[in-house]
Amino acid sequence: MRYTKLNASLDATSRLRSLQQRTGLTPNLLCRIAAMMSLEEGPVGTIRAPDDKGKEFNSYTLTGELTGVFGAMVRFVEEDEGRGEPLANDELLLRFAAHIHRGVGLLSVRAKSPADVVRLAIAA
């Protein structure tokens, strides 16, 4: 997965602000956690984030040296077990953004404090 910038949805951006105040974690860390939570839930398929008008993240800030790992995880969850063509980079990015959007929604319900984030990490 290759990208230089990725925009979160407006809804996710609003929830990230609230999560940052409650947990003290930065939006990029919250997005990483959110993406992992969403990937655990399974594929998003053709479901998209509602918009891309929210906070902009550059690739180094959002995934850093783990960009390849996140790309591989999205590919693993989203591709149909080797049947058919591999997903193109643009499609992988759309699905990664959808996972962030879905994951931020999940995280905003489950994380009310820093301790909740630790509990989520231990449970995983």
Coordinates of C-alpha atoms in Angstrom, one line a residue:
M1 CA 0.0 0.0 0.0
R2 CA 1.5 3.3 -1.1
Y3 CA 0.2 6.7 -0.2
T4 CA 1.4 10.1 0.9
K5 CA -1.8 11.6 2.4
L6 CA -5.0 10.1 3.7
N7 CA -8.1 12.0 4.8
A8 CA -10.4 10.8 7.6
S9 CA -14.1 11.5 7.4
L10 CA -15.6 14.5 9.1
D11 CA -17.4 12.2 11.5
A12 CA -14.2 10.3 12.4
T13 CA -12.4 13.6 12.8
S14 CA -15.0 14.8 15.3
R15 CA -14.8 11.5 17.2
L16 CA -11.0 11.6 17.2
R17 CA -11.1 15.0 18.8
S18 CA -13.3 13.7 21.6
L19 CA -11.2 10.5 22.0
Q20 CA -8.0 12.5 22.2
Q21 CA -9.5 14.6 25.1
R22 CA -10.7 11.5 26.9
T23 CA -7.6 9.3 26.4
G24 CA -4.7 11.7 25.9
L25 CA -3.7 9.8 22.8
T26 CA -2.8 11.5 19.6
P27 CA -5.1 11.1 16.5
N28 CA -2.6 9.1 14.6
L29 CA -2.3 6.5 17.4
L30 CA -6.1 6.4 17.8
C31 CA -6.4 5.8 14.0
R32 CA -3.9 2.9 14.3
I33 CA -5.9 1.3 17.1
A34 CA -9.2 2.0 15.3
A35 CA -7.9 0.4 12.1
M36 CA -6.8 -2.7 14.0
M37 CA -10.2 -3.0 15.8
S38 CA -12.0 -2.7 12.5
L39 CA -9.8 -5.2 10.8
E40 CA -10.6 -7.6 13.6
E41 CA -14.3 -7.2 12.7
G42 CA -13.7 -8.4 9.2
P43 CA -13.9 -6.9 5.7
V44 CA -15.6 -3.7 4.9
G45 CA -15.9 -4.7 1.2
T46 CA -17.4 -2.0 -0.9
I47 CA -18.6 0.1 2.0
R48 CA -16.8 3.4 2.0
A49 CA -16.2 6.2 4.6
P50 CA -18.9 8.7 4.0
D51 CA -16.5 11.5 2.9
D52 CA -12.8 12.5 2.9
K53 CA -13.3 16.0 4.2
G54 CA -11.8 15.5 7.7
K55 CA -8.4 15.6 9.2
E56 CA -5.5 14.9 6.7
F57 CA -2.7 12.6 7.8
N58 CA 0.5 12.1 6.0
S59 CA 1.7 8.6 5.6
Y60 CA 4.7 8.9 7.9
T61 CA 2.5 10.3 10.8
L62 CA -0.3 7.8 10.3
T63 CA 1.5 4.5 9.7
G64 CA 5.2 5.4 9.6
E65 CA 7.5 2.4 9.0
L66 CA 4.5 0.1 9.5
T67 CA 2.8 1.2 6.2
G68 CA 3.6 -2.1 4.6
V69 CA 2.3 -4.1 7.6
F70 CA -1.0 -2.2 7.6
G71 CA -1.2 -2.7 3.8
A72 CA -0.7 -6.4 4.2
M73 CA -3.3 -6.7 6.9
V74 CA -5.9 -4.8 4.8
R75 CA -5.0 -7.0 1.9
F76 CA -5.3 -10.1 4.0
V77 CA -8.7 -9.2 5.4
E78 CA -10.2 -7.7 2.2
E79 CA -9.0 -10.0 -0.6
D80 CA -11.1 -13.0 -1.3
E81 CA -8.6 -15.7 -0.1
G82 CA -6.6 -15.5 -3.3
R83 CA -9.5 -15.8 -5.6
G84 CA -9.7 -13.2 -8.3
E85 CA -7.4 -10.2 -8.9
P86 CA -5.4 -8.6 -6.1
L87 CA -6.8 -5.2 -5.0
A88 CA -5.3 -2.2 -6.7
N89 CA -3.5 0.3 -4.5
D90 CA -6.3 2.9 -4.8
E91 CA -8.9 0.3 -3.7
L92 CA -6.7 -0.7 -0.7
L93 CA -6.5 2.9 0.4
L94 CA -10.3 3.3 0.2
R95 CA -10.7 0.2 2.3
F96 CA -8.1 1.3 4.8
A97 CA -9.9 4.7 5.1
A98 CA -13.2 2.8 5.6
H99 CA -11.5 0.6 8.3
I100 CA -10.3 3.8 10.1
H101 CA -13.8 5.3 9.9
R102 CA -15.5 2.1 11.2
G103 CA -12.8 1.6 13.9
V104 CA -13.1 5.1 15.2
G105 CA -16.8 4.6 15.7
L106 CA -16.1 1.3 17.6
L107 CA -13.4 3.0 19.6
S108 CA -15.5 6.0 20.5
V109 CA -18.0 3.7 22.2
R110 CA -15.5 1.5 24.0
A111 CA -12.8 4.0 25.1
K112 CA -13.9 6.5 27.8
S113 CA -10.5 6.7 29.5
P114 CA -6.9 5.8 29.0
A115 CA -7.5 2.6 31.1
D116 CA -10.1 1.5 28.6
V117 CA -7.6 1.7 25.7
V118 CA -5.2 -0.5 27.8
R119 CA -8.0 -3.0 28.4
L120 CA -8.8 -3.1 24.7
A121 CA -5.1 -3.8 23.9
I122 CA -4.8 -6.5 26.5
A123 CA -8.0 -8.2 25.3
A124 CA -6.8 -8.3 21.7

